[in-house]
Coordinates of C-alpha atoms in Angstrom, one line a residue:
M1 CA -126.9 67.4 63.0
A2 CA -124.5 66.3 59.6
L3 CA -125.8 64.9 56.7
K4 CA -125.5 61.4 55.7
T5 CA -123.3 59.8 52.6
P6 CA -126.2 60.5 49.6
K7 CA -127.7 57.8 48.1
T8 CA -130.5 59.5 45.3
L9 CA -128.9 61.9 43.4
Q10 CA -131.7 65.0 44.7
E11 CA -129.5 63.8 48.3
A12 CA -125.8 63.6 46.0
V13 CA -127.0 67.8 45.3
I14 CA -128.2 68.3 49.1
Y15 CA -124.6 67.4 50.3
F16 CA -122.5 68.6 47.9
S17 CA -124.5 72.5 47.6
D18 CA -122.0 72.8 50.6
P19 CA -119.1 74.1 49.4
Q20 CA -117.1 72.6 52.8
R21 CA -118.6 69.5 52.9
A22 CA -117.8 69.0 48.8
F23 CA -114.4 69.9 49.4
D24 CA -114.5 67.8 53.0
F25 CA -115.9 64.7 51.1
A26 CA -113.3 65.2 47.7
V27 CA -110.3 65.3 50.1
N28 CA -111.5 61.9 52.1
L29 CA -111.3 59.9 49.0
R30 CA -107.9 61.5 47.4
W31 CA -105.9 60.3 50.9
P32 CA -108.3 58.0 52.3
D33 CA -105.8 57.7 55.3
G34 CA -105.9 61.7 56.2
K35 CA -102.3 61.8 55.6
V36 CA -102.5 65.4 53.2
V37 CA -99.3 64.7 50.2
C38 CA -97.8 67.0 47.6
P39 CA -99.0 65.8 44.3
R40 CA -96.3 67.3 43.1
C41 CA -93.0 66.5 45.0
N42 CA -94.8 64.3 47.2
G43 CA -94.1 66.3 50.2
A44 CA -95.6 65.5 54.1
K45 CA -94.4 69.3 54.9
H46 CA -97.7 72.0 54.8
S47 CA -99.2 74.4 56.3
F48 CA -102.9 74.4 55.5
I49 CA -105.2 77.5 54.4
K50 CA -108.0 77.6 55.7
T51 CA -109.8 80.8 53.8
R52 CA -108.6 79.7 50.2
R53 CA -108.4 75.9 51.1
I54 CA -105.5 75.4 49.6
W55 CA -102.1 73.9 51.6
F56 CA -98.4 75.9 50.9
C57 CA -95.4 72.6 50.6
Y58 CA -92.8 73.6 52.1
D59 CA -90.6 70.6 50.3
C60 CA -91.2 72.2 46.6
K61 CA -92.0 76.0 47.9
K62 CA -95.9 75.3 45.8
Q63 CA -99.3 75.2 46.2
F64 CA -101.6 72.9 45.7
T65 CA -105.4 72.4 45.8
V66 CA -107.4 69.4 46.1
K67 CA -108.4 69.1 42.3
V68 CA -103.6 69.2 41.4
K69 CA -103.0 66.2 39.6
T70 CA -106.5 64.6 39.0
V71 CA -108.6 65.2 36.3
F72 CA -110.0 68.9 37.6
E73 CA -107.1 70.4 37.0
D74 CA -106.5 73.5 36.3
S75 CA -110.8 74.0 36.2
A76 CA -112.9 77.0 37.7
I77 CA -115.9 75.0 37.2
P78 CA -116.9 74.6 41.9
L79 CA -116.9 70.6 43.1
D80 CA -120.6 71.4 43.9
K81 CA -120.8 71.1 40.0
W82 CA -118.0 68.4 39.5
M83 CA -119.4 66.1 42.3
I84 CA -122.9 66.4 40.1
A85 CA -121.5 65.7 36.8
V86 CA -119.9 62.8 38.3
W87 CA -122.3 61.5 39.6
M88 CA -125.3 61.8 36.9
L89 CA -122.6 60.4 34.0
V90 CA -122.4 57.1 36.5
A91 CA -125.3 56.9 37.2
C92 CA -127.8 57.0 34.0
K93 CA -127.9 53.6 31.8
N94 CA -127.1 55.9 28.7
G95 CA -124.9 57.4 29.8
I96 CA -125.5 62.2 29.8
S97 CA -124.9 64.9 27.3
S98 CA -123.0 67.7 27.2
Y99 CA -126.5 69.9 26.8
E100 CA -128.5 68.2 28.7
L101 CA -125.6 68.8 32.0
G102 CA -124.8 71.9 30.7
K103 CA -128.3 72.8 30.9
T104 CA -128.4 70.9 34.9
I105 CA -125.3 72.5 36.6
G106 CA -125.9 75.7 34.9
V107 CA -121.7 75.8 32.3
T108 CA -122.2 76.6 28.2
Q109 CA -122.2 73.5 26.4
R110 CA -118.8 73.8 25.1
T111 CA -118.0 73.5 29.1
A112 CA -120.3 70.5 30.1
W113 CA -118.2 68.8 27.0
F114 CA -115.0 69.6 28.2
M115 CA -116.0 68.3 31.7
L116 CA -117.6 64.9 30.3
Q117 CA -114.4 63.7 28.6
R118 CA -112.1 64.6 32.0
I119 CA -114.5 62.3 33.9
R120 CA -114.8 60.2 31.2
K121 CA -110.1 60.0 31.1
A122 CA -110.7 58.8 35.3
L123 CA -113.9 55.9 34.9
Q124 CA -110.4 54.4 32.8
D125 CA -109.8 51.3 34.5
G126 CA -106.3 49.5 34.7
F127 CA -106.8 45.6 34.1
F128 CA -105.3 45.9 30.3
G129 CA -101.5 45.1 31.5
S130 CA -103.2 41.7 32.9
K131 CA -105.1 39.0 30.9
I132 CA -108.0 37.5 31.5
G133 CA -109.4 33.8 31.7
G134 CA -106.4 32.4 33.9
G135 CA -109.1 31.8 37.2
S136 CA -111.1 28.9 38.5
N137 CA -113.6 30.7 35.1
R138 CA -111.9 30.0 32.5
E139 CA -114.4 30.8 29.8
V140 CA -114.3 34.5 27.7
E141 CA -116.2 35.4 25.2
V142 CA -115.0 37.6 21.7
D143 CA -116.8 39.5 19.7
E144 CA -116.6 42.1 17.6
T145 CA -119.7 44.8 16.4
F146 CA -118.8 47.9 13.9
I147 CA -119.9 51.5 14.4
G148 CA -121.3 54.4 12.6
G149 CA -124.1 55.9 10.9
K150 CA -126.5 54.7 8.4
A151 CA -125.5 55.2 5.1
R152 CA -129.2 56.6 4.3
N153 CA -129.2 59.1 6.4
M154 CA -125.7 60.7 5.5
H155 CA -125.4 63.4 3.2
K156 CA -124.5 63.4 -0.3
H157 CA -120.2 64.3 -0.2
R158 CA -120.6 61.9 2.9
K159 CA -122.5 59.1 1.0
A160 CA -119.6 59.5 -1.7
Q161 CA -116.5 59.1 0.5
L162 CA -117.9 55.8 1.2
T163 CA -115.9 52.4 -0.2
G164 CA -118.7 50.1 0.1
R165 CA -116.6 48.3 2.2
I166 CA -117.5 48.0 6.1
D167 CA -114.4 47.9 7.2
D168 CA -113.3 51.1 5.7
D169 CA -116.8 53.4 6.7
K170 CA -117.2 52.0 10.2
A171 CA -115.2 52.0 13.1
V172 CA -114.5 48.5 14.4
V173 CA -114.0 47.7 17.9
V174 CA -113.6 44.3 19.9
G175 CA -114.5 42.9 23.1
F176 CA -113.6 40.7 25.3
M177 CA -116.2 39.3 28.3
E178 CA -114.9 35.7 31.2
R179 CA -118.2 34.9 31.9
G180 CA -118.9 36.1 35.3
G181 CA -115.8 38.8 35.2
R182 CA -115.7 42.3 33.0
V183 CA -115.4 43.6 29.9
R184 CA -112.7 45.4 28.7
T185 CA -113.0 46.4 24.5
Q186 CA -110.3 47.4 21.6
I187 CA -110.6 49.2 18.8
V188 CA -108.6 47.8 15.6
E189 CA -108.6 49.0 12.1
K190 CA -109.7 46.0 10.5
R191 CA -111.1 43.1 11.1
R192 CA -109.1 40.4 9.5
K193 CA -107.0 37.2 10.6
V194 CA -103.4 39.6 11.3
N195 CA -105.4 42.4 13.6
M196 CA -107.6 39.7 14.9
Q197 CA -105.6 36.0 16.4
P198 CA -102.3 38.7 17.1
L199 CA -105.7 40.7 19.8
V200 CA -106.7 37.5 20.7
R201 CA -103.3 36.8 22.6
E202 CA -102.8 39.6 24.3
Q203 CA -106.2 39.5 25.8
V204 CA -106.9 35.8 27.3
E205 CA -104.6 33.9 28.5
T206 CA -103.7 30.7 27.0
G207 CA -105.8 27.2 27.4
A208 CA -108.8 29.2 28.5
T209 CA -112.5 28.3 26.5
V210 CA -113.3 30.4 23.2
Y211 CA -116.6 31.3 22.7
T212 CA -116.9 33.7 18.8
D213 CA -119.3 33.6 16.0
A214 CA -118.2 32.4 12.4
L215 CA -115.9 34.7 11.6
K216 CA -113.1 33.2 9.7
S217 CA -110.4 35.6 11.1
Y218 CA -110.7 33.0 14.3
I219 CA -109.4 30.5 13.0
G220 CA -106.3 29.8 14.3
L221 CA -107.5 30.4 17.8
D222 CA -107.4 25.4 18.4
S223 CA -104.1 26.4 18.9
D224 CA -103.9 27.6 22.4
Y225 CA -107.1 27.8 23.4
D226 CA -110.7 25.7 23.9
H227 CA -112.3 27.3 21.0
E228 CA -116.2 27.1 20.2
V229 CA -117.6 29.0 17.5
I230 CA -122.0 29.6 17.9
D231 CA -122.4 30.3 12.9
H232 CA -125.6 33.2 14.1
A233 CA -126.9 32.4 10.4
V234 CA -128.2 28.5 11.7
E235 CA -128.6 29.9 16.9
Y236 CA -128.1 31.7 19.0
V237 CA -127.4 29.8 21.1
N238 CA -126.0 26.5 21.9
G239 CA -125.3 25.3 25.4
R240 CA -122.5 27.1 27.0
V241 CA -121.5 28.4 23.5
H242 CA -123.3 31.7 22.8
T243 CA -122.1 35.4 22.5
N244 CA -125.5 37.0 24.0
T245 CA -124.0 38.8 27.1
L246 CA -121.6 41.3 25.3
E247 CA -123.8 42.1 22.8
N248 CA -126.2 43.4 25.4
F249 CA -122.9 44.8 26.3
W250 CA -122.7 45.8 22.1
A251 CA -126.9 46.9 22.5
L252 CA -125.8 49.2 25.8
V253 CA -122.9 51.1 23.8
K254 CA -125.1 51.4 21.0
R255 CA -128.0 52.9 22.6
G256 CA -125.1 55.6 24.2
L257 CA -123.9 56.8 21.0
H258 CA -127.1 56.4 18.3
G259 CA -129.7 57.8 21.6
T260 CA -128.1 59.9 23.8
Y261 CA -124.4 61.3 22.2
V262 CA -126.2 61.0 18.2
S263 CA -123.0 61.9 16.8
V264 CA -119.1 60.5 18.1
E265 CA -115.9 60.9 16.0
P266 CA -113.8 58.4 16.1
F267 CA -110.1 59.9 17.7
H268 CA -113.1 60.3 21.1
L269 CA -114.7 57.1 20.4
F270 CA -112.9 55.1 22.8
R271 CA -113.5 56.7 25.5
Y272 CA -117.5 56.7 25.1
L273 CA -116.4 53.1 25.1
D274 CA -114.3 53.5 28.7
E275 CA -117.5 54.9 29.9
Q276 CA -119.9 52.2 28.9
M277 CA -117.0 49.5 30.8
F278 CA -117.1 51.3 33.7
R279 CA -121.3 51.5 33.9
F280 CA -121.2 47.5 32.9
N281 CA -118.6 46.5 34.5
N282 CA -119.8 47.7 38.2
R283 CA -123.7 47.4 37.9
K284 CA -123.6 44.2 39.9
N285 CA -123.3 44.6 43.3
M286 CA -123.4 48.7 43.7
N287 CA -124.9 51.7 43.7
D288 CA -125.2 55.0 42.7
S289 CA -123.7 55.8 45.4
Q290 CA -121.2 53.5 45.8
R291 CA -120.3 54.0 42.0
F292 CA -119.5 57.4 42.4
A293 CA -117.4 56.7 45.3
L294 CA -115.2 54.1 43.1
A295 CA -115.4 56.9 39.7
M296 CA -113.9 59.1 42.4
S297 CA -111.1 57.3 43.8
Q298 CA -110.4 57.1 40.3
I299 CA -109.3 61.0 39.2
G300 CA -106.2 60.8 41.2
G301 CA -102.6 60.8 38.5
K302 CA -105.4 61.5 35.3
R303 CA -105.3 65.1 33.6
L304 CA -106.4 66.3 30.4
T305 CA -106.1 68.9 28.3
Y306 CA -107.8 70.5 25.9
S307 CA -105.6 70.8 23.8
E308 CA -104.7 66.9 23.9
L309 CA -108.9 66.8 24.2
T310 CA -109.1 68.7 20.4
G311 CA -106.1 67.6 18.6
K312 CA -104.1 71.1 19.3
D313 CA -99.9 70.5 18.7
T314 CA -101.2 66.8 16.4
D315 CA -102.0 66.4 12.2
S316 CA -105.5 64.9 11.2
L317 CA -104.1 61.5 12.0
H318 CA -103.9 63.1 15.8
E319 CA -99.8 62.8 15.4
E320 CA -97.6 65.5 18.0
T321 CA -96.2 67.8 14.7
T322 CA -94.7 69.5 17.9
G323 CA -90.5 68.7 18.1
A324 CA -87.4 69.9 20.0
G325 CA -87.4 74.0 18.3
E326 CA -90.0 73.7 15.8
E327 CA -92.9 76.0 15.9
A328 CA -96.6 74.4 16.3
Q329 CA -98.5 73.8 13.9
I330 CA -102.6 73.9 14.7
P331 CA -104.4 72.3 11.9
F332 CA -107.9 73.1 12.6

């Protein structure tokens, strides 16, 4: 008897324990119309080698699997473990640490960390190319937060490097939340007017109602927006003027960073924000099974190598150091 599509983690473990069932599930999500094409050349003429679960493309003369051109590419980890890893990351409200995932699916912590980072790559949304606040609901909350460790918990050598300027000592993240819509975040270098206002104009449609706190960097938005300010030194809500939806999102972000991941390299911070944005934006009218299916449908066309992830072939600022005719320089 065929098993129903899993609705819970327990059902998912049982369902994907069959390699063929896990393979069929991935194929159906990768090519929902049933027409398998070569990920390299888009050729539709191929043959399937059932014993190895691979195809041979007659156009480019190469073999390919369901993992090619996805975040799973070049991974020896079987699909059943990948499925459970994806399920747990999109279902656990505060995320899941690489140590916990490694123990759960039987891989090393390093492998689990690499798997999670690849899955976060798949969770990235493509809505940054369009502005928000252009629909019938034109209310947009804009708020910023600081992410970083507390000085009292730092080693004395790390504490000695602090400047006392919060913009320099912590990462600054700006959030945009359309009421009734989705949240998006952007890491900025400073929260100065020259940094903040061009970013708001880039992300929010002109004419929308924008709610912010009393940060002086937002002064001047009135020329393009219906700008309403809530002064947190006085109150947190004044009718519809508040940034509480974004404050809720920041609380979830920091709960995951402080409680689950504990220490996050600033270079990787945007990946953890992508993870939390995916869960937050798909929290309503969607169960764990649907959220898992959505995440799996986004694995195609995304690749993350270990060298790219760890900063090899880059300098300390993660800028490329390998040029034409030059040897690769590995700073770490």
